[in-house]
Amino acid sequence: GTGGESAMAEILNPEQVLRQLRDFGPLRRILLATPGTLQGTLSAYFGAPVTVQVRDQGDAQDHKHFVREVDLVCEPLRITACSARSRIDVEDEEIRTLIRDRCIGLGQIIEVLRVPTTFELDAVGSRDDCFWREYTLEGAGFRYHIREEFPAELYPGG
């Protein structure tokens, strides 16, 4: 694009996503269908900054495979808006360096580097205490498989 808009991932199958989300309320559909990083959306929802905090990150010996666990945290409200666990396969050295630095979220890395990316919603579901999604973000030199869980009490309306 031109100007300052963020580089959103392209949703591979929009009709399938809508079918997967038909049993969720409007707010949850927005969160579950957002292709890539949710920081901006969650910050707008809570009216305060939401940041990524890396809880744990494991790095394979070849430095091309990672497992990362993060919380998206709204510190002013003292809440964890979302927790995520990611399996990451990376060939691109620039992306690997940013992942190892643990300073920014996976979705932000794609936006900063402006890498064309596809988004595929693999699965969604809910329990009494949370609702969740699993999705794949893929582009040249990387593939992320991410599971995000959202505390149900923070997002009313089913």
Short mmCIF file of N, CA and C in Angstrom, two decimals:
data_model
loop_
_atom_site.label_atom_id
_atom_site.label_comp_id
_atom_site.label_asym_id
_atom_site.label_seq_id
_atom_site.Cartn_x
_atom_site.Cartn_y
_atom_site.Cartn_z
N GLY A 1 0.82 -1.20 0.00
CA GLY A 1 0.00 0.00 0.00
C GLY A 1 0.86 1.24 0.00
N THR A 2 0.16 2.36 0.05
CA THR A 2 0.84 3.64 0.11
C THR A 2 0.55 4.28 1.45
N GLY A 3 1.33 5.24 1.84
CA GLY A 3 1.07 5.93 3.10
C GLY A 3 1.37 5.07 4.30
N GLY A 4 0.65 5.30 5.41
CA GLY A 4 1.02 4.67 6.66
C GLY A 4 0.14 3.53 7.12
N GLU A 5 -0.76 3.04 6.25
CA GLU A 5 -1.63 1.96 6.75
C GLU A 5 -0.79 0.71 7.00
N SER A 6 -1.26 -0.10 7.94
CA SER A 6 -0.48 -1.29 8.29
C SER A 6 -0.68 -2.37 7.25
N ALA A 7 0.29 -3.25 7.16
CA ALA A 7 0.24 -4.35 6.20
C ALA A 7 -0.54 -5.50 6.84
N MET A 8 -1.80 -5.63 6.51
CA MET A 8 -2.61 -6.71 7.05
C MET A 8 -2.38 -7.96 6.20
N ALA A 9 -2.49 -9.09 6.85
CA ALA A 9 -2.38 -10.35 6.12
C ALA A 9 -3.64 -10.53 5.27
N GLU A 10 -3.47 -11.21 4.16
CA GLU A 10 -4.59 -11.51 3.29
C GLU A 10 -5.30 -12.76 3.81
N ILE A 11 -6.61 -12.66 4.01
CA ILE A 11 -7.39 -13.81 4.46
C ILE A 11 -7.60 -14.74 3.27
N LEU A 12 -7.16 -16.00 3.40
CA LEU A 12 -7.22 -16.93 2.28
C LEU A 12 -8.64 -17.33 1.91
N ASN A 13 -9.51 -17.53 2.90
CA ASN A 13 -10.85 -18.02 2.61
C ASN A 13 -11.89 -17.29 3.47
N PRO A 14 -12.27 -16.05 3.06
CA PRO A 14 -13.17 -15.24 3.89
C PRO A 14 -14.52 -15.92 4.16
N GLU A 15 -15.07 -16.62 3.17
CA GLU A 15 -16.37 -17.27 3.36
C GLU A 15 -16.27 -18.36 4.42
N GLN A 16 -15.19 -19.13 4.40
CA GLN A 16 -15.01 -20.18 5.40
C GLN A 16 -14.88 -19.57 6.80
N VAL A 17 -14.16 -18.45 6.92
CA VAL A 17 -14.01 -17.78 8.21
C VAL A 17 -15.38 -17.39 8.75
N LEU A 18 -16.23 -16.80 7.90
CA LEU A 18 -17.56 -16.39 8.36
C LEU A 18 -18.38 -17.59 8.82
N ARG A 19 -18.27 -18.71 8.11
CA ARG A 19 -18.98 -19.93 8.54
C ARG A 19 -18.48 -20.40 9.90
N GLN A 20 -17.15 -20.37 10.10
CA GLN A 20 -16.57 -20.83 11.36
C GLN A 20 -17.03 -19.97 12.54
N LEU A 21 -17.34 -18.69 12.28
CA LEU A 21 -17.61 -17.75 13.36
C LEU A 21 -19.09 -17.50 13.60
N ARG A 22 -19.97 -18.20 12.89
CA ARG A 22 -21.40 -17.87 12.96
C ARG A 22 -22.00 -18.04 14.36
N ASP A 23 -21.42 -18.88 15.21
CA ASP A 23 -21.98 -19.09 16.55
C ASP A 23 -21.45 -18.10 17.60
N PHE A 24 -20.58 -17.18 17.20
CA PHE A 24 -20.01 -16.20 18.13
C PHE A 24 -20.71 -14.86 17.98
N GLY A 25 -20.71 -14.07 19.08
CA GLY A 25 -21.26 -12.72 19.02
C GLY A 25 -20.34 -11.77 18.26
N PRO A 26 -20.80 -10.54 17.96
CA PRO A 26 -20.05 -9.61 17.11
C PRO A 26 -18.63 -9.30 17.59
N LEU A 27 -18.46 -9.00 18.87
CA LEU A 27 -17.13 -8.66 19.39
C LEU A 27 -16.17 -9.83 19.23
N ARG A 28 -16.60 -11.01 19.60
CA ARG A 28 -15.74 -12.19 19.48
C ARG A 28 -15.43 -12.51 18.02
N ARG A 29 -16.40 -12.30 17.13
CA ARG A 29 -16.12 -12.52 15.70
C ARG A 29 -15.00 -11.61 15.21
N ILE A 30 -15.01 -10.35 15.66
CA ILE A 30 -13.96 -9.41 15.26
C ILE A 30 -12.59 -9.92 15.71
N LEU A 31 -12.50 -10.33 16.98
CA LEU A 31 -11.21 -10.80 17.50
C LEU A 31 -10.76 -12.07 16.79
N LEU A 32 -11.67 -13.00 16.57
CA LEU A 32 -11.31 -14.28 15.97
C LEU A 32 -10.95 -14.16 14.49
N ALA A 33 -11.51 -13.17 13.81
CA ALA A 33 -11.28 -13.03 12.36
C ALA A 33 -10.15 -12.07 12.02
N THR A 34 -9.63 -11.31 12.99
CA THR A 34 -8.58 -10.33 12.69
C THR A 34 -7.33 -11.06 12.18
N PRO A 35 -6.88 -10.72 10.98
CA PRO A 35 -5.71 -11.42 10.41
C PRO A 35 -4.40 -10.85 10.95
N GLY A 36 -3.84 -11.53 11.94
CA GLY A 36 -2.56 -11.08 12.46
C GLY A 36 -2.71 -10.41 13.82
N THR A 37 -1.87 -9.42 14.06
CA THR A 37 -1.75 -8.85 15.40
C THR A 37 -3.05 -8.19 15.88
N LEU A 38 -3.34 -8.41 17.15
CA LEU A 38 -4.54 -7.87 17.78
C LEU A 38 -4.24 -6.68 18.67
N GLN A 39 -2.98 -6.28 18.79
CA GLN A 39 -2.63 -5.23 19.74
C GLN A 39 -3.44 -3.96 19.55
N GLY A 40 -3.54 -3.49 18.34
CA GLY A 40 -4.27 -2.25 18.07
C GLY A 40 -5.75 -2.40 18.38
N THR A 41 -6.33 -3.51 17.97
CA THR A 41 -7.75 -3.77 18.21
C THR A 41 -8.03 -3.85 19.71
N LEU A 42 -7.19 -4.59 20.44
CA LEU A 42 -7.39 -4.73 21.88
C LEU A 42 -7.15 -3.41 22.61
N SER A 43 -6.16 -2.64 22.17
CA SER A 43 -5.91 -1.33 22.78
C SER A 43 -7.13 -0.43 22.61
N ALA A 44 -7.74 -0.46 21.42
CA ALA A 44 -8.94 0.35 21.18
C ALA A 44 -10.09 -0.13 22.05
N TYR A 45 -10.25 -1.43 22.18
CA TYR A 45 -11.34 -1.99 22.97
C TYR A 45 -11.22 -1.61 24.44
N PHE A 46 -10.01 -1.74 25.01
CA PHE A 46 -9.82 -1.45 26.42
C PHE A 46 -9.56 0.03 26.69
N GLY A 47 -9.28 0.81 25.66
CA GLY A 47 -9.01 2.24 25.84
C GLY A 47 -7.69 2.51 26.52
N ALA A 48 -6.76 1.57 26.41
CA ALA A 48 -5.44 1.69 27.03
C ALA A 48 -4.48 0.78 26.26
N PRO A 49 -3.17 1.09 26.31
CA PRO A 49 -2.22 0.30 25.52
C PRO A 49 -2.17 -1.17 25.93
N VAL A 50 -2.10 -2.03 24.93
CA VAL A 50 -1.91 -3.46 25.14
C VAL A 50 -0.55 -3.81 24.57
N THR A 51 0.29 -4.46 25.37
CA THR A 51 1.64 -4.81 24.93
C THR A 51 1.84 -6.32 24.96
N VAL A 52 2.82 -6.77 24.20
CA VAL A 52 3.17 -8.18 24.16
C VAL A 52 4.26 -8.45 25.18
N GLN A 53 4.03 -9.41 26.07
CA GLN A 53 5.04 -9.83 27.04
C GLN A 53 5.38 -11.29 26.77
N VAL A 54 6.63 -11.54 26.44
CA VAL A 54 7.08 -12.91 26.16
C VAL A 54 7.28 -13.62 27.49
N ARG A 55 6.50 -14.67 27.73
CA ARG A 55 6.62 -15.47 28.95
C ARG A 55 7.72 -16.51 28.81
N ASP A 56 7.80 -17.12 27.63
CA ASP A 56 8.76 -18.21 27.42
C ASP A 56 9.04 -18.32 25.93
N GLN A 57 10.28 -18.64 25.61
CA GLN A 57 10.63 -18.84 24.20
C GLN A 57 11.73 -19.87 24.11
N GLY A 58 11.48 -20.90 23.33
CA GLY A 58 12.48 -21.93 23.09
C GLY A 58 12.96 -21.85 21.66
N ASP A 59 14.24 -22.07 21.48
CA ASP A 59 14.89 -21.88 20.19
C ASP A 59 15.63 -23.17 19.83
N ALA A 60 15.29 -23.76 18.69
CA ALA A 60 15.97 -24.98 18.26
C ALA A 60 17.43 -24.67 17.92
N GLN A 61 18.25 -25.71 17.91
CA GLN A 61 19.68 -25.50 17.65
C GLN A 61 19.95 -24.86 16.30
N ASP A 62 19.11 -25.17 15.31
CA ASP A 62 19.34 -24.59 13.98
C ASP A 62 18.84 -23.14 13.91
N HIS A 63 18.22 -22.64 14.99
CA HIS A 63 17.69 -21.27 15.06
C HIS A 63 16.64 -21.00 13.98
N LYS A 64 15.99 -22.05 13.47
CA LYS A 64 14.95 -21.87 12.47
C LYS A 64 13.57 -22.26 13.00
N HIS A 65 13.54 -22.83 14.20
CA HIS A 65 12.27 -23.27 14.79
C HIS A 65 12.20 -22.75 16.22
N PHE A 66 11.08 -22.15 16.55
CA PHE A 66 10.88 -21.58 17.87
C PHE A 66 9.52 -22.01 18.41
N VAL A 67 9.41 -22.07 19.73
CA VAL A 67 8.11 -22.12 20.40
C VAL A 67 8.09 -20.91 21.32
N ARG A 68 7.02 -20.14 21.23
CA ARG A 68 6.94 -18.90 21.99
C ARG A 68 5.60 -18.82 22.70
N GLU A 69 5.64 -18.40 23.97
CA GLU A 69 4.41 -18.16 24.73
C GLU A 69 4.41 -16.71 25.17
N VAL A 70 3.31 -16.03 24.88
CA VAL A 70 3.21 -14.61 25.22
C VAL A 70 1.85 -14.32 25.85
N ASP A 71 1.80 -13.20 26.56
CA ASP A 71 0.54 -12.62 27.01
C ASP A 71 0.41 -11.25 26.37
N LEU A 72 -0.79 -10.91 25.93
CA LEU A 72 -1.10 -9.55 25.53
C LEU A 72 -1.72 -8.89 26.75
N VAL A 73 -1.00 -7.91 27.30
CA VAL A 73 -1.32 -7.37 28.61
C VAL A 73 -1.70 -5.89 28.51
N CYS A 74 -2.78 -5.53 29.21
CA CYS A 74 -3.17 -4.14 29.36
C CYS A 74 -2.78 -3.75 30.79
N GLU A 75 -1.57 -3.22 30.93
CA GLU A 75 -1.04 -2.95 32.27
C GLU A 75 -1.84 -1.92 33.05
N PRO A 76 -2.32 -0.81 32.43
CA PRO A 76 -3.09 0.15 33.23
C PRO A 76 -4.31 -0.47 33.90
N LEU A 77 -4.92 -1.48 33.25
CA LEU A 77 -6.10 -2.13 33.82
C LEU A 77 -5.74 -3.43 34.54
N ARG A 78 -4.45 -3.78 34.52
CA ARG A 78 -3.95 -4.99 35.18
C ARG A 78 -4.68 -6.25 34.71
N ILE A 79 -4.81 -6.38 33.39
CA ILE A 79 -5.46 -7.58 32.86
C ILE A 79 -4.64 -8.20 31.73
N THR A 80 -4.78 -9.50 31.60
CA THR A 80 -4.23 -10.21 30.44
C THR A 80 -5.38 -10.38 29.46
N ALA A 81 -5.28 -9.69 28.33
CA ALA A 81 -6.35 -9.65 27.34
C ALA A 81 -6.40 -10.92 26.50
N CYS A 82 -5.24 -11.58 26.38
CA CYS A 82 -5.12 -12.75 25.51
C CYS A 82 -3.81 -13.44 25.84
N SER A 83 -3.80 -14.76 25.71
CA SER A 83 -2.56 -15.53 25.84
C SER A 83 -2.36 -16.32 24.56
N ALA A 84 -1.11 -16.43 24.12
CA ALA A 84 -0.85 -17.11 22.86
C ALA A 84 0.35 -18.04 22.97
N ARG A 85 0.26 -19.13 22.22
CA ARG A 85 1.37 -20.07 22.09
C ARG A 85 1.60 -20.26 20.59
N SER A 86 2.83 -20.10 20.16
CA SER A 86 3.15 -20.14 18.74
C SER A 86 4.24 -21.15 18.44
N ARG A 87 4.06 -21.84 17.33
CA ARG A 87 5.13 -22.65 16.74
C ARG A 87 5.59 -21.90 15.50
N ILE A 88 6.87 -21.63 15.44
CA ILE A 88 7.40 -20.72 14.42
C ILE A 88 8.48 -21.44 13.62
N ASP A 89 8.36 -21.40 12.31
CA ASP A 89 9.39 -21.92 11.41
C ASP A 89 9.88 -20.74 10.57
N VAL A 90 11.18 -20.46 10.64
CA VAL A 90 11.70 -19.24 10.01
C VAL A 90 12.98 -19.53 9.24
N GLU A 91 12.98 -19.17 7.97
CA GLU A 91 14.19 -19.21 7.15
C GLU A 91 14.84 -17.83 7.07
N ASP A 92 14.02 -16.78 7.11
CA ASP A 92 14.49 -15.40 6.92
C ASP A 92 15.30 -14.94 8.13
N GLU A 93 16.53 -14.51 7.88
CA GLU A 93 17.44 -14.13 8.97
C GLU A 93 16.96 -12.89 9.73
N GLU A 94 16.40 -11.92 9.01
CA GLU A 94 15.93 -10.70 9.66
C GLU A 94 14.78 -11.01 10.63
N ILE A 95 13.87 -11.87 10.21
CA ILE A 95 12.76 -12.27 11.08
C ILE A 95 13.29 -13.05 12.28
N ARG A 96 14.24 -13.96 12.04
CA ARG A 96 14.83 -14.74 13.15
C ARG A 96 15.44 -13.83 14.20
N THR A 97 16.16 -12.81 13.75
CA THR A 97 16.80 -11.87 14.68
C THR A 97 15.76 -11.16 15.53
N LEU A 98 14.66 -10.70 14.91
CA LEU A 98 13.62 -10.00 15.64
C LEU A 98 12.92 -10.93 16.62
N ILE A 99 12.75 -12.19 16.25
CA ILE A 99 12.13 -13.15 17.18
C ILE A 99 13.06 -13.38 18.37
N ARG A 100 14.35 -13.58 18.10
CA ARG A 100 15.30 -13.82 19.19
C ARG A 100 15.38 -12.63 20.14
N ASP A 101 15.22 -11.41 19.61
CA ASP A 101 15.28 -10.19 20.44
C ASP A 101 14.12 -10.10 21.42
N ARG A 102 13.00 -10.78 21.14
CA ARG A 102 11.82 -10.82 22.02
C ARG A 102 11.23 -9.45 22.31
N CYS A 103 11.47 -8.47 21.46
CA CYS A 103 11.02 -7.11 21.77
C CYS A 103 9.64 -6.79 21.21
N ILE A 104 9.26 -7.41 20.11
CA ILE A 104 7.96 -7.11 19.52
C ILE A 104 7.24 -8.40 19.17
N GLY A 105 5.92 -8.28 19.00
CA GLY A 105 5.10 -9.44 18.69
C GLY A 105 5.33 -9.96 17.29
N LEU A 106 4.88 -11.18 17.06
CA LEU A 106 5.07 -11.82 15.75
C LEU A 106 4.34 -11.06 14.65
N GLY A 107 3.13 -10.61 14.93
CA GLY A 107 2.39 -9.84 13.94
C GLY A 107 3.06 -8.51 13.64
N GLN A 108 3.63 -7.90 14.67
CA GLN A 108 4.34 -6.63 14.47
C GLN A 108 5.56 -6.82 13.56
N ILE A 109 6.25 -7.94 13.72
CA ILE A 109 7.43 -8.21 12.89
C ILE A 109 7.04 -8.16 11.42
N ILE A 110 5.94 -8.81 11.07
CA ILE A 110 5.47 -8.84 9.68
C ILE A 110 5.16 -7.42 9.22
N GLU A 111 4.51 -6.62 10.10
CA GLU A 111 4.15 -5.26 9.72
C GLU A 111 5.39 -4.39 9.54
N VAL A 112 6.35 -4.51 10.47
CA VAL A 112 7.57 -3.70 10.39
C VAL A 112 8.33 -4.00 9.09
N LEU A 113 8.42 -5.29 8.75
CA LEU A 113 9.18 -5.69 7.56
C LEU A 113 8.33 -5.64 6.29
N ARG A 114 7.02 -5.40 6.46
CA ARG A 114 6.10 -5.31 5.32
C ARG A 114 6.16 -6.56 4.43
N VAL A 115 6.11 -7.72 5.07
CA VAL A 115 6.17 -8.99 4.34
C VAL A 115 4.75 -9.38 3.92
N PRO A 116 4.50 -9.60 2.62
CA PRO A 116 3.17 -10.08 2.20
C PRO A 116 2.88 -11.42 2.89
N THR A 117 1.70 -11.51 3.51
CA THR A 117 1.39 -12.62 4.39
C THR A 117 -0.03 -13.11 4.14
N THR A 118 -0.21 -14.42 4.27
CA THR A 118 -1.56 -14.98 4.20
C THR A 118 -1.98 -15.43 5.60
N PHE A 119 -3.29 -15.34 5.85
CA PHE A 119 -3.89 -15.71 7.13
C PHE A 119 -4.89 -16.82 6.86
N GLU A 120 -4.76 -17.91 7.60
CA GLU A 120 -5.73 -19.00 7.49
C GLU A 120 -6.21 -19.36 8.89
N LEU A 121 -7.52 -19.23 9.10
CA LEU A 121 -8.12 -19.58 10.38
C LEU A 121 -8.32 -21.10 10.39
N ASP A 122 -7.55 -21.79 11.23
CA ASP A 122 -7.56 -23.25 11.21
C ASP A 122 -8.68 -23.82 12.08
N ALA A 123 -8.94 -23.21 13.23
CA ALA A 123 -9.96 -23.73 14.15
C ALA A 123 -10.35 -22.64 15.14
N VAL A 124 -11.59 -22.72 15.63
CA VAL A 124 -12.07 -21.83 16.68
C VAL A 124 -12.90 -22.66 17.65
N GLY A 125 -13.06 -22.15 18.86
CA GLY A 125 -13.89 -22.86 19.82
C GLY A 125 -14.07 -22.06 21.07
N SER A 126 -14.89 -22.60 21.99
CA SER A 126 -15.09 -21.92 23.26
C SER A 126 -15.36 -22.92 24.35
N ARG A 127 -14.99 -22.50 25.56
CA ARG A 127 -15.31 -23.21 26.79
C ARG A 127 -15.98 -22.17 27.69
N ASP A 128 -16.36 -22.59 28.90
CA ASP A 128 -16.99 -21.64 29.81
C ASP A 128 -16.08 -20.47 30.14
N ASP A 129 -14.78 -20.74 30.30
CA ASP A 129 -13.86 -19.71 30.77
C ASP A 129 -13.15 -18.95 29.66
N CYS A 130 -13.17 -19.45 28.44
CA CYS A 130 -12.44 -18.77 27.37
C CYS A 130 -12.98 -19.16 26.00
N PHE A 131 -12.60 -18.37 25.01
CA PHE A 131 -12.78 -18.77 23.62
C PHE A 131 -11.42 -18.65 22.96
N TRP A 132 -11.23 -19.35 21.83
CA TRP A 132 -9.88 -19.46 21.27
C TRP A 132 -9.92 -19.58 19.75
N ARG A 133 -8.74 -19.34 19.17
CA ARG A 133 -8.56 -19.58 17.74
C ARG A 133 -7.18 -20.15 17.50
N GLU A 134 -7.07 -20.93 16.45
CA GLU A 134 -5.78 -21.38 15.94
C GLU A 134 -5.71 -20.93 14.50
N TYR A 135 -4.56 -20.34 14.14
CA TYR A 135 -4.43 -19.85 12.77
C TYR A 135 -2.99 -19.96 12.30
N THR A 136 -2.83 -19.85 10.99
CA THR A 136 -1.52 -19.90 10.37
C THR A 136 -1.28 -18.59 9.64
N LEU A 137 -0.14 -17.97 9.91
CA LEU A 137 0.33 -16.81 9.16
C LEU A 137 1.55 -17.27 8.39
N GLU A 138 1.56 -17.02 7.09
CA GLU A 138 2.65 -17.54 6.28
C GLU A 138 3.06 -16.51 5.23
N GLY A 139 4.36 -16.44 4.99
CA GLY A 139 4.89 -15.56 3.97
C GLY A 139 6.27 -16.06 3.58
N ALA A 140 6.94 -15.30 2.72
CA ALA A 140 8.27 -15.71 2.24
C ALA A 140 9.22 -15.83 3.42
N GLY A 141 9.73 -17.02 3.68
CA GLY A 141 10.75 -17.22 4.71
C GLY A 141 10.22 -17.50 6.11
N PHE A 142 8.87 -17.61 6.29
CA PHE A 142 8.37 -17.89 7.64
C PHE A 142 6.99 -18.53 7.59
N ARG A 143 6.68 -19.23 8.68
CA ARG A 143 5.34 -19.79 8.90
C ARG A 143 5.11 -19.80 10.40
N TYR A 144 4.02 -19.15 10.86
CA TYR A 144 3.64 -19.14 12.27
C TYR A 144 2.37 -19.97 12.41
N HIS A 145 2.34 -20.84 13.39
CA HIS A 145 1.08 -21.49 13.77
C HIS A 145 0.79 -21.02 15.20
N ILE A 146 -0.34 -20.31 15.38
CA ILE A 146 -0.60 -19.61 16.63
C ILE A 146 -1.95 -20.05 17.22
N ARG A 147 -1.95 -20.29 18.52
CA ARG A 147 -3.19 -20.52 19.25
C ARG A 147 -3.33 -19.39 20.26
N GLU A 148 -4.46 -18.68 20.20
CA GLU A 148 -4.74 -17.59 21.13
C GLU A 148 -5.97 -17.94 21.95
N GLU A 149 -5.89 -17.65 23.25
CA GLU A 149 -7.03 -17.85 24.14
C GLU A 149 -7.40 -16.52 24.78
N PHE A 150 -8.70 -16.26 24.80
CA PHE A 150 -9.25 -15.01 25.32
C PHE A 150 -10.13 -15.31 26.54
N PRO A 151 -9.89 -14.67 27.69
CA PRO A 151 -10.75 -14.88 28.85
C PRO A 151 -12.18 -14.45 28.55
N ALA A 152 -13.13 -15.35 28.72
CA ALA A 152 -14.52 -15.07 28.34
C ALA A 152 -15.09 -13.85 29.05
N GLU A 153 -14.73 -13.63 30.33
CA GLU A 153 -15.36 -12.55 31.10
C GLU A 153 -14.97 -11.17 30.59
N LEU A 154 -13.88 -11.07 29.82
CA LEU A 154 -13.47 -9.76 29.29
C LEU A 154 -14.22 -9.37 28.03
N TYR A 155 -14.86 -10.34 27.38
CA TYR A 155 -15.48 -10.10 26.07
C TYR A 155 -16.92 -10.62 26.10
N PRO A 156 -17.85 -9.87 26.71
CA PRO A 156 -19.21 -10.35 26.86
C PRO A 156 -19.93 -10.43 25.50
N GLY A 157 -20.98 -11.18 25.49
CA GLY A 157 -21.83 -11.23 24.29
C GLY A 157 -21.64 -12.50 23.50
N GLY A 158 -20.99 -13.50 24.05
CA GLY A 158 -20.86 -14.79 23.36
C GLY A 158 -20.21 -14.66 22.11
#
